[in-house]
Tab-separated table of C-alpha atoms and ligand atoms in Angstrom:
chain	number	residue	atom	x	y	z
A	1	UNK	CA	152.280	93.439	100.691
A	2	UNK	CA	151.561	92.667	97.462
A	3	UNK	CA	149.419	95.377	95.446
A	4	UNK	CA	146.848	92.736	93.899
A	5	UNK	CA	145.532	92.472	97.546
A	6	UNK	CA	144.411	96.166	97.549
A	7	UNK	CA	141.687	96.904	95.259
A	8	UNK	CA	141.407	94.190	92.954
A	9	UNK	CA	137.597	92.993	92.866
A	10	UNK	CA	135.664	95.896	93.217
A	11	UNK	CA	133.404	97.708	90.358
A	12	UNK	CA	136.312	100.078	89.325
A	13	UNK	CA	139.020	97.516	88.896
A	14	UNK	CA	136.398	95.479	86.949
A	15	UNK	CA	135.199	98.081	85.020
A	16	UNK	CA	138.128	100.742	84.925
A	17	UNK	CA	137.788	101.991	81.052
A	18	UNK	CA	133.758	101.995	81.379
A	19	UNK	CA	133.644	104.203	83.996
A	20	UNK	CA	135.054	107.979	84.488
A	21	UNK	CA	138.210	107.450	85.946
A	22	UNK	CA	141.813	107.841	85.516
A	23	UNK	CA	144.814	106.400	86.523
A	24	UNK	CA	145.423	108.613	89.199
A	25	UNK	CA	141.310	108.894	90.082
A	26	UNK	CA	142.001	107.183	94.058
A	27	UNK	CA	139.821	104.355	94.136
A	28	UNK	CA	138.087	103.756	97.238
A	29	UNK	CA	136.337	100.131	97.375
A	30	UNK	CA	134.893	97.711	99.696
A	31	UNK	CA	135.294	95.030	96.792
A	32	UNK	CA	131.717	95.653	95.478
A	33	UNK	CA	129.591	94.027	92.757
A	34	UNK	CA	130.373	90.586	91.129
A	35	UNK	CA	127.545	89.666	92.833
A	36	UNK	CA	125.608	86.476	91.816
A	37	UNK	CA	123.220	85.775	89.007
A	38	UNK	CA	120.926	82.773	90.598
A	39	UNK	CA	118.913	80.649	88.795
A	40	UNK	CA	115.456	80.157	90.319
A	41	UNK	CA	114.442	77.270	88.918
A	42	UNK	CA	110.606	77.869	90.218
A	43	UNK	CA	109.949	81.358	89.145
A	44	UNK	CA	110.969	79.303	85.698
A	45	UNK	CA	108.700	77.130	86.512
A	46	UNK	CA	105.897	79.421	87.230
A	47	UNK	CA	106.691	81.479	83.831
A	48	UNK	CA	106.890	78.284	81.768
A	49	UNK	CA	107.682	78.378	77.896
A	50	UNK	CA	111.336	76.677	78.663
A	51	UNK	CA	111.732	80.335	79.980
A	52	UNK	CA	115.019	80.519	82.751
A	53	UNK	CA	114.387	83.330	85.466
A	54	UNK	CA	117.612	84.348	87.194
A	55	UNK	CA	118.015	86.377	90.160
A	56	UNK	CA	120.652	89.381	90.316
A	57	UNK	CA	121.234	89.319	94.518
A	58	UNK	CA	122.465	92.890	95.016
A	59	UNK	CA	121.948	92.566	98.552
A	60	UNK	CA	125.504	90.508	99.130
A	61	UNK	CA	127.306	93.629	98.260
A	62	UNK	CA	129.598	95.087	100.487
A	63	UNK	CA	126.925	96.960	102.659
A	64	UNK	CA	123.545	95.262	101.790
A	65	UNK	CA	122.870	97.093	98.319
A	66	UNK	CA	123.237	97.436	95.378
A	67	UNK	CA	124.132	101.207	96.208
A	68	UNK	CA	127.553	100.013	96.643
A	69	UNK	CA	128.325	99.939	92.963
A	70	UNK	CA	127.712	103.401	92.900
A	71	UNK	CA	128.678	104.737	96.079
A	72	UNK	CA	132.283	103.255	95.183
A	73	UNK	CA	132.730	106.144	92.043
A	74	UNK	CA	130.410	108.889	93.876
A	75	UNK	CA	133.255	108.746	96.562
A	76	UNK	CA	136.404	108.064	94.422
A	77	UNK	CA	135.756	111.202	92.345
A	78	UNK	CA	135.055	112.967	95.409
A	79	UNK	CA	138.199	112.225	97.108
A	80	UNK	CA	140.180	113.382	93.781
A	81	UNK	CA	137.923	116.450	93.442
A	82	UNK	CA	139.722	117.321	96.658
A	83	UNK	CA	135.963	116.976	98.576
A	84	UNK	CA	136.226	116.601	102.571
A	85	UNK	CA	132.999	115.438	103.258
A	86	UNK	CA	129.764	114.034	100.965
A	87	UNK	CA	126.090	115.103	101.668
A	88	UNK	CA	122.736	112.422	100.874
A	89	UNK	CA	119.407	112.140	101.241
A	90	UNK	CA	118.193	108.505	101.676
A	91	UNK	CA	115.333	105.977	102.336
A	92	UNK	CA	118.470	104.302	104.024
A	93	UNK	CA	120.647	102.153	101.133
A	94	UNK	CA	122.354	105.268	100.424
A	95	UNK	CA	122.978	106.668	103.425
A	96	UNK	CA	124.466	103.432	104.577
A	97	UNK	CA	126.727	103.432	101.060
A	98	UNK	CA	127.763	106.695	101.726
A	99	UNK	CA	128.745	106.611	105.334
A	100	UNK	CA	131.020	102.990	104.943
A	101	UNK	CA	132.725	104.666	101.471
A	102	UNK	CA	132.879	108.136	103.323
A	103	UNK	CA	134.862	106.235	106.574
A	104	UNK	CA	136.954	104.348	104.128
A	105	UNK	CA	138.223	107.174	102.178
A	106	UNK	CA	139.035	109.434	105.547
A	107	UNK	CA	135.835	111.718	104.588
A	108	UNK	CA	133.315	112.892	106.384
A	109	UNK	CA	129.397	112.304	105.490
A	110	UNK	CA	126.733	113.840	106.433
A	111	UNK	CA	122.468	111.617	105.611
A	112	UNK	CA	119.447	113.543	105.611
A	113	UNK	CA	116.927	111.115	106.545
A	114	UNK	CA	112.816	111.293	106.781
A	115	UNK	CA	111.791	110.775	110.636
A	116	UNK	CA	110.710	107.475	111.566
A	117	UNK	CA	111.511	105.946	108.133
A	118	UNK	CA	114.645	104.091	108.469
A	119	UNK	CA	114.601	100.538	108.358
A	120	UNK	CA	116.543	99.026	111.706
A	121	UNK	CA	119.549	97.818	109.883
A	122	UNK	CA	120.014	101.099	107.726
A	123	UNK	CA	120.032	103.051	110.488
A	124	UNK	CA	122.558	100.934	112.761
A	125	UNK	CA	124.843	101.149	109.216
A	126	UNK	CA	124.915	105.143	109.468
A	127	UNK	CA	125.127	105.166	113.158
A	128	UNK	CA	128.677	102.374	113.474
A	129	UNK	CA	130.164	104.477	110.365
A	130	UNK	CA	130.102	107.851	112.051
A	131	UNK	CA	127.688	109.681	109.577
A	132	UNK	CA	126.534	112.816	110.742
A	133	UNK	CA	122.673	111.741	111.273
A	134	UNK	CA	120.558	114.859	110.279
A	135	UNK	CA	117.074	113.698	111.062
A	136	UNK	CA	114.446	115.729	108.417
A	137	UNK	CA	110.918	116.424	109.619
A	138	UNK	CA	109.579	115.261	106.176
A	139	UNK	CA	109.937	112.850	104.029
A	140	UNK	CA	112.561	111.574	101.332
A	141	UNK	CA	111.402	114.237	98.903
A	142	UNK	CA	112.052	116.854	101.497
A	143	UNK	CA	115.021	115.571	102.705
A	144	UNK	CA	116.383	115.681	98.412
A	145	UNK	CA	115.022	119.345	98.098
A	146	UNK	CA	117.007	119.906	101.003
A	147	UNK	CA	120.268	118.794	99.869
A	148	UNK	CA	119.635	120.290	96.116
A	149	UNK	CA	119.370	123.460	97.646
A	150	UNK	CA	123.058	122.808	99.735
A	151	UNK	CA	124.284	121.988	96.100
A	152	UNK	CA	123.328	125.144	95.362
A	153	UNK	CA	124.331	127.060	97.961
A	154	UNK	CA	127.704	126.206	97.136
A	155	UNK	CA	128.357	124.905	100.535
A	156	UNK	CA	131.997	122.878	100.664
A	157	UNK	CA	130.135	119.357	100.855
A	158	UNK	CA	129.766	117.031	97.708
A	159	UNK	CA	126.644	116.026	96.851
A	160	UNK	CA	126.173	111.772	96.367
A	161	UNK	CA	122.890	111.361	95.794
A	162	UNK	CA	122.011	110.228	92.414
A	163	UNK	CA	121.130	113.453	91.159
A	164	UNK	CA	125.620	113.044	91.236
A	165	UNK	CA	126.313	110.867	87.828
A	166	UNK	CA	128.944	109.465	88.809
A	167	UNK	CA	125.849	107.509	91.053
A	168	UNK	CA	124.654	105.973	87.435
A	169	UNK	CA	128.136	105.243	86.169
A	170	UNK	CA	128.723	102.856	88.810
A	171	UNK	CA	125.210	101.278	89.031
A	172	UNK	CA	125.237	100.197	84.992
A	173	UNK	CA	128.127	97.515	85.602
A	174	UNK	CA	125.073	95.313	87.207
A	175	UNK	CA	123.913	95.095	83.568
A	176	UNK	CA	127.823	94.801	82.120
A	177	UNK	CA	127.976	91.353	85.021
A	178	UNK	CA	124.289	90.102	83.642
A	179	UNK	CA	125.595	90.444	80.084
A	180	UNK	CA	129.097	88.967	81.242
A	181	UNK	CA	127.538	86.338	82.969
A	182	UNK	CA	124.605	84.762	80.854
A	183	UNK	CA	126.957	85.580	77.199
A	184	UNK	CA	123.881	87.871	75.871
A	185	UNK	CA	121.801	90.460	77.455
A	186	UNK	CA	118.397	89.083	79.000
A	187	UNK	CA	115.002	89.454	77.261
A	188	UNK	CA	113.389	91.036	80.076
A	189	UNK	CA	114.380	92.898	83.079
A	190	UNK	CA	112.188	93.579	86.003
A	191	UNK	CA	112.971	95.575	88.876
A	192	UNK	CA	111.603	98.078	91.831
A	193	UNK	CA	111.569	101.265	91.334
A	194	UNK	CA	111.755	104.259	93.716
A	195	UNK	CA	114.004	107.135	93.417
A	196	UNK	CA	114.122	105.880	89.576
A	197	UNK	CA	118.001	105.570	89.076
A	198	UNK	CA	119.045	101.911	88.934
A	199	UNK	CA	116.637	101.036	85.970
A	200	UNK	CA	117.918	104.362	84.243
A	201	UNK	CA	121.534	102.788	85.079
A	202	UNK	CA	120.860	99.308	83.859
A	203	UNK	CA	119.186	100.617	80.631
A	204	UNK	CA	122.681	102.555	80.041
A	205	UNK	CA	124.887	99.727	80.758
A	206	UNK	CA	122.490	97.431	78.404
A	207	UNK	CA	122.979	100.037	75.727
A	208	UNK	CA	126.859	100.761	76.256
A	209	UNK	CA	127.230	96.862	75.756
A	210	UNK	CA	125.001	96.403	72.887
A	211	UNK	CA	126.601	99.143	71.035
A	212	UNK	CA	130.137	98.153	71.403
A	213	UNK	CA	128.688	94.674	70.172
A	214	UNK	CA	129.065	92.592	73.253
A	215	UNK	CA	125.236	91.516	73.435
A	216	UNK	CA	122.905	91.480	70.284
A	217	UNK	CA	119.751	92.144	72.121
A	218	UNK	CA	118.242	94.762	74.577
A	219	UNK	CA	116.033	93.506	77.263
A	220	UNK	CA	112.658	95.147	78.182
A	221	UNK	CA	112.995	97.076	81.297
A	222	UNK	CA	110.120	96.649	83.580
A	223	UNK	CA	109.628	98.954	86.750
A	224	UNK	CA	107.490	98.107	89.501
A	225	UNK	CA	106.793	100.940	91.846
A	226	UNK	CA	104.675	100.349	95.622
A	227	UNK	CA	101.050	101.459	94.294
A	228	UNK	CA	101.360	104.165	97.142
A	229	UNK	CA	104.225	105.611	96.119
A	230	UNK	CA	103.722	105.321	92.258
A	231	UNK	CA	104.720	108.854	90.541
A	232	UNK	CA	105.837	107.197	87.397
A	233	UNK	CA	103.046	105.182	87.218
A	234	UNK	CA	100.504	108.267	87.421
A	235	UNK	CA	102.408	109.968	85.854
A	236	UNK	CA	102.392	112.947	88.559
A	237	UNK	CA	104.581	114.147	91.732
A	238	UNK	CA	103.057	112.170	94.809
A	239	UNK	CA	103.189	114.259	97.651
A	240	UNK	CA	102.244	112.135	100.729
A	241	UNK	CA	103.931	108.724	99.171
A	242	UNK	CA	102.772	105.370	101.559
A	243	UNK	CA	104.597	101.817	101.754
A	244	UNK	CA	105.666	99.587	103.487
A	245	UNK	CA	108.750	99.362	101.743
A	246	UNK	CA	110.391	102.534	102.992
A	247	UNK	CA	113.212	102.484	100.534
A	248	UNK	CA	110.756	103.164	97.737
A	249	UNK	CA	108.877	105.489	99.703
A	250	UNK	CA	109.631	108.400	97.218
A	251	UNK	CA	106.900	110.684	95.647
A	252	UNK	CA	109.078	112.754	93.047
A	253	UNK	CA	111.850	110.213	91.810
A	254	UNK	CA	115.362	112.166	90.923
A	255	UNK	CA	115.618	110.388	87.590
A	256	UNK	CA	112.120	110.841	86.562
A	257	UNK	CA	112.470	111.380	83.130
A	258	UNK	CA	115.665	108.938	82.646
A	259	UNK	CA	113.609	106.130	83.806
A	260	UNK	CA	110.775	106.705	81.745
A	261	UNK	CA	113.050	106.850	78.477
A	262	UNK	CA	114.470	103.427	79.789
A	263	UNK	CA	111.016	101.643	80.026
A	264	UNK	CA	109.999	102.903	77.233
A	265	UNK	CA	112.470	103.031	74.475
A	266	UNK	CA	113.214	99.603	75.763
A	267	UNK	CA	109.804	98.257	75.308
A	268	UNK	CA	108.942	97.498	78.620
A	269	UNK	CA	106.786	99.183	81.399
A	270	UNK	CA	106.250	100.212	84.744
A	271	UNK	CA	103.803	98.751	87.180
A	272	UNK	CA	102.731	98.873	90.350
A	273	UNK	CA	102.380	96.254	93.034
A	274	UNK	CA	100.828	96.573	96.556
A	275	UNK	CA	102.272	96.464	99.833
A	276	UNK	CA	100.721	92.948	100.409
A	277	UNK	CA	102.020	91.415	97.097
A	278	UNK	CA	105.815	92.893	98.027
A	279	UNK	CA	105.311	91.273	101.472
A	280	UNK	CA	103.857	87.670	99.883
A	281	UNK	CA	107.107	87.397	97.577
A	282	UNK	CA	109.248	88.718	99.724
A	283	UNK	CA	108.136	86.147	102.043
A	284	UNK	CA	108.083	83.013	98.494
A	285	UNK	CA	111.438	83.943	97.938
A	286	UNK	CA	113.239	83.465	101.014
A	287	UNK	CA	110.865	80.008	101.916
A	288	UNK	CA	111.266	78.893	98.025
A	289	UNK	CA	114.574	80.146	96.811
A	290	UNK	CA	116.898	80.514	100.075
A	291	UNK	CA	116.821	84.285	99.117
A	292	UNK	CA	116.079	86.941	102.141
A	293	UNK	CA	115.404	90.195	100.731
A	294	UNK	CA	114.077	93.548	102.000
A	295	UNK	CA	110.420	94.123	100.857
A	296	UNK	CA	111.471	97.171	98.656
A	297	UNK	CA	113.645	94.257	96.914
A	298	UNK	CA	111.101	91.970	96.532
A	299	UNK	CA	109.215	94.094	94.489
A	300	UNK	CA	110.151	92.522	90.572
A	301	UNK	CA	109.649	89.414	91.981
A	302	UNK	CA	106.255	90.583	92.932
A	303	UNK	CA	105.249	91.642	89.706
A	304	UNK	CA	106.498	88.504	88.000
A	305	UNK	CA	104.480	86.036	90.340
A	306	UNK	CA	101.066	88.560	89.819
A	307	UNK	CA	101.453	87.918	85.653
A	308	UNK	CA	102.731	84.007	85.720
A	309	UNK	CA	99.481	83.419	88.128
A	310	UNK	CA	96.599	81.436	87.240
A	311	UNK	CA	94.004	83.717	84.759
A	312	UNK	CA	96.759	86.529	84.745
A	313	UNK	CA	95.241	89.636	85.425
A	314	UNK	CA	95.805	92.813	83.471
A	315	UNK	CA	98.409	95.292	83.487
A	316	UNK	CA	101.212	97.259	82.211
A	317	UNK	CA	103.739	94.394	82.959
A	318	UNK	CA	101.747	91.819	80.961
A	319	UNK	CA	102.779	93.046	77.446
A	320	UNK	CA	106.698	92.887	78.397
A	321	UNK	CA	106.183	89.478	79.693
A	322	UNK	CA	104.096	87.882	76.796
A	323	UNK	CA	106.468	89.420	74.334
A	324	UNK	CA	109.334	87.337	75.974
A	325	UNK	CA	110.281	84.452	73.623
A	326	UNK	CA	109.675	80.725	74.536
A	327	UNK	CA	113.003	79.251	76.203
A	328	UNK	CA	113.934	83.389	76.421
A	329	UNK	CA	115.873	84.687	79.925
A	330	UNK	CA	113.980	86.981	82.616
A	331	UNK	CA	116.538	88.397	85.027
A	332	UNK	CA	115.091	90.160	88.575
A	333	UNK	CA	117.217	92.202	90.660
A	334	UNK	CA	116.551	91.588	94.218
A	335	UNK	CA	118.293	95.240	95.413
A	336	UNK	CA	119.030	94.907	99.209
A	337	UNK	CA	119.710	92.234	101.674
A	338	UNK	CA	116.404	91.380	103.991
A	339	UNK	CA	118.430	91.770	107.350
A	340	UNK	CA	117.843	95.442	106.573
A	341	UNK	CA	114.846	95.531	108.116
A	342	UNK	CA	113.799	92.537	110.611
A	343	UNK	CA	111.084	94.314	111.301
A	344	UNK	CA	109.207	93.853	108.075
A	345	UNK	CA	108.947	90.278	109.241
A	346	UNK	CA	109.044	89.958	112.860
A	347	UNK	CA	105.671	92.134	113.023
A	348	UNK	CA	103.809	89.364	110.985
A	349	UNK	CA	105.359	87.226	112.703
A	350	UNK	CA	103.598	85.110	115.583
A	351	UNK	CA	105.782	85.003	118.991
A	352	UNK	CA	108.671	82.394	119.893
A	353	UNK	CA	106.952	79.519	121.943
A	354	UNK	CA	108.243	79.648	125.358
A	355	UNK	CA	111.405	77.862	126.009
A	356	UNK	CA	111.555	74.293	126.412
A	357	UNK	CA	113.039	72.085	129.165
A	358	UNK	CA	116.568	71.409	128.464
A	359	UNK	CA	115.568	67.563	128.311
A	360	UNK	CA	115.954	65.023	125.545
A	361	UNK	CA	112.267	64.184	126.642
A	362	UNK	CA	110.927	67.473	125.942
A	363	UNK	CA	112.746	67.923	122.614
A	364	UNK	CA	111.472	64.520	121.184
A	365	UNK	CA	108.324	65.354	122.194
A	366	UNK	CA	108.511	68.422	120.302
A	367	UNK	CA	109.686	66.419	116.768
A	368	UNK	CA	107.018	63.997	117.143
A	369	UNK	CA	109.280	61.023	118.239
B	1	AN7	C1	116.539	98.229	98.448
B	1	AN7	O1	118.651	104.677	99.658
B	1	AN7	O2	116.503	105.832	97.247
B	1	AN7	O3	114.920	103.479	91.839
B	1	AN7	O4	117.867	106.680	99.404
B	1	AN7	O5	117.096	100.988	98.749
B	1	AN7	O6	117.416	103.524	92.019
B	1	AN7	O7	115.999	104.650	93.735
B	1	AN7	C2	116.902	103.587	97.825
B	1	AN7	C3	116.278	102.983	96.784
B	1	AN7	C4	115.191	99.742	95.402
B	1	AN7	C5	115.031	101.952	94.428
B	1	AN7	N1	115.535	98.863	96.337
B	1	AN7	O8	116.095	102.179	93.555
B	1	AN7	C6	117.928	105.497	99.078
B	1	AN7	C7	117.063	105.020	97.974
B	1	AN7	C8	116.178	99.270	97.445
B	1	AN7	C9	116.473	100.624	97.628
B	1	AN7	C10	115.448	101.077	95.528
B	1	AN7	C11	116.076	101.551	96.667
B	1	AN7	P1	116.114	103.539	92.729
């Protein structure tokens, strides 16, 4: 069969002399990234100023998230590094990544994962792909300490969490599609934070293109943490982290100190929202914009509908915002796909009604006719 059926979409092949590969690198894809850069015409609305708010849906990658773009390098150089099997820690999006790129490639993959913490769909992803399930009485911090210390160890497993750069690599070609995409780089950026690597990656990507003169401007990054699991934000290691959005449930983020160099050399900031606000926009989104995201996802676009409210209140995000131009381009990155986690919404949720009578009667009744 022809080769252009093999291999021809995904974040390498788009990407190839961006990214650390070579010609012989294998390149194992699921066809990732490209995703779609949606207009929401009323977050624009909201933000007003003849502002345009797009949304970056990560979650139609491959396996739900925008982990995908990096999983798809983690396990390429892996394979050519001669590896056998890959080793993560996750609040789930990785873990999944890793065990659909580690079954593609013929590896094996082993996810360290806090008890009790996986979202429903996360966990069915690591389960069908034959990871290894290792389940860590801790949480996500323990669970990283854990597999730092197999790093070290020099056990015969590679390592593809992001504390692996090859993670980053891959992740900074969402910022080379925004750029790609809208012809210039956005003014702002706002997205959830949690293990801190995809606003470090997008802030790289941002850069790489501005410097090789393929975007004039740099967007402010803005972070949004869950306030109980801000370290960033207060600036110190959380050690019981609490949210509701268990994929930023992380109390002593990997890429700390990248992230803050991102929100702040960029002019942005990072912010905290609370578990109620993440569940409110999570739930605006999908009933206003046709766009189902997990809670951690929905956390930019809870920050955003906090500042563009009525009497704004204060806060770190506020500055970022304001200093966006009139007409200027806000683009949110909605991270993972909200059938990750039916829970998150079927607990709010009041019960089905009982079933109906199978009779044109009943259902007319039902409609009001
Ligand atoms: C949906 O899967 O850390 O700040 O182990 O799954 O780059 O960590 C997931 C993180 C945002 C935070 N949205 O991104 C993991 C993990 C979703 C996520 C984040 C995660 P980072």
């Amino acid at each position: 069969m022809d080769r252009k059926f093999f291999n021809d979409r995904g974040v390498i092949a788009r990407w190839r002399e961006f990214l650390p590969v070579t010609a012989t690198t294998p390149v194992v894809s699921l066809n990732e990234g490209s995703t779609p850069l949606i207009h929401s015409p009323r977050l624009s609305a909201l933000v007003g100023h003849g502002c345009r708010v797009f949304i970056k849906y990560e979650g139609l990658n491959p396996t739900g998230s925008f982990k995908d773009r990096g999983m798809t390098v983690a396990i390429s150089k892996a394979l050519e590094a001669g590896a056998r099997s890959v080793i993560c820690a996750s609040t789930g999006n990785t873990s999944a990544a890793a065990a659909a790129y580690a079954a593609r490639a013929g590896m094996g993959c082993y996810v360290l994962l806090p008890a009790g913490k996986i979202a429903l769909g996360k966990m069915t992803q690591s389960i069908v792909h034959n990871a290894q399930i290792i389940t860590v009485d801790g949480n996500f911090d323990d669970a990283l300490r854990l597999v730092r210390e197999v790093a070290e160890s020099g056990a015969p497993v590679a390592v593809v969490n992001s504390i692996n750069a090859h993670r980053l690599e891959g992740q900074k070609t969402a910022a080379f599609e925004i750029i790609d995409d809208l012809g210039e780089a956005p003014d702002a950026h706002f997205l959830p934070v949690g293990n801190a690597g995809n606003v470090s990656a997008y802030w790289k990507g941002y850069t790489e293109f501005h410097a090789l003169g393929r975007s004039m401007k740099l967007p402010r990054m803005v972070g949004f943490q869950a306030a109980g699991a801000a370290p960033i934000f207060h600036d110190r290691v959380i050690d019981a982290p609490e949210t509701l959005a268990s994929a930023i449930r992380i109390g002593n983020p990997a890429s700390w100190k990248l992230a803050t160099a991102a929100m702040n050399d960029s002019g942005g900031a990072v912010d905290i929202v609370s578990d109620e606000e993440i569940l409110l926009a999570q739930r605006w989104l999908a009933a206003n914009e046709g766009i189902f995201v997990e809670p951690a996802s929905a956390a930019g676009v809870a920050g955003l509908l906090r500042y563009t409210k009525d009497g704004a209140l204060e806060g770190r995000a506020l500055a970022p915002l304001r200093a966006v131009p009139d007409e200027g381009v806000i683009v949110i990155t909605v991270t993972g796909h909200g059938l990750k986690d039916p829970d998150a919404i079927l607990k709010q949720s009041i019960p089905l009604a009982p079933a109906i009578p199978a009779t044109r009667e009943a259902i007319l009744g039902l409609l009001g006719a």
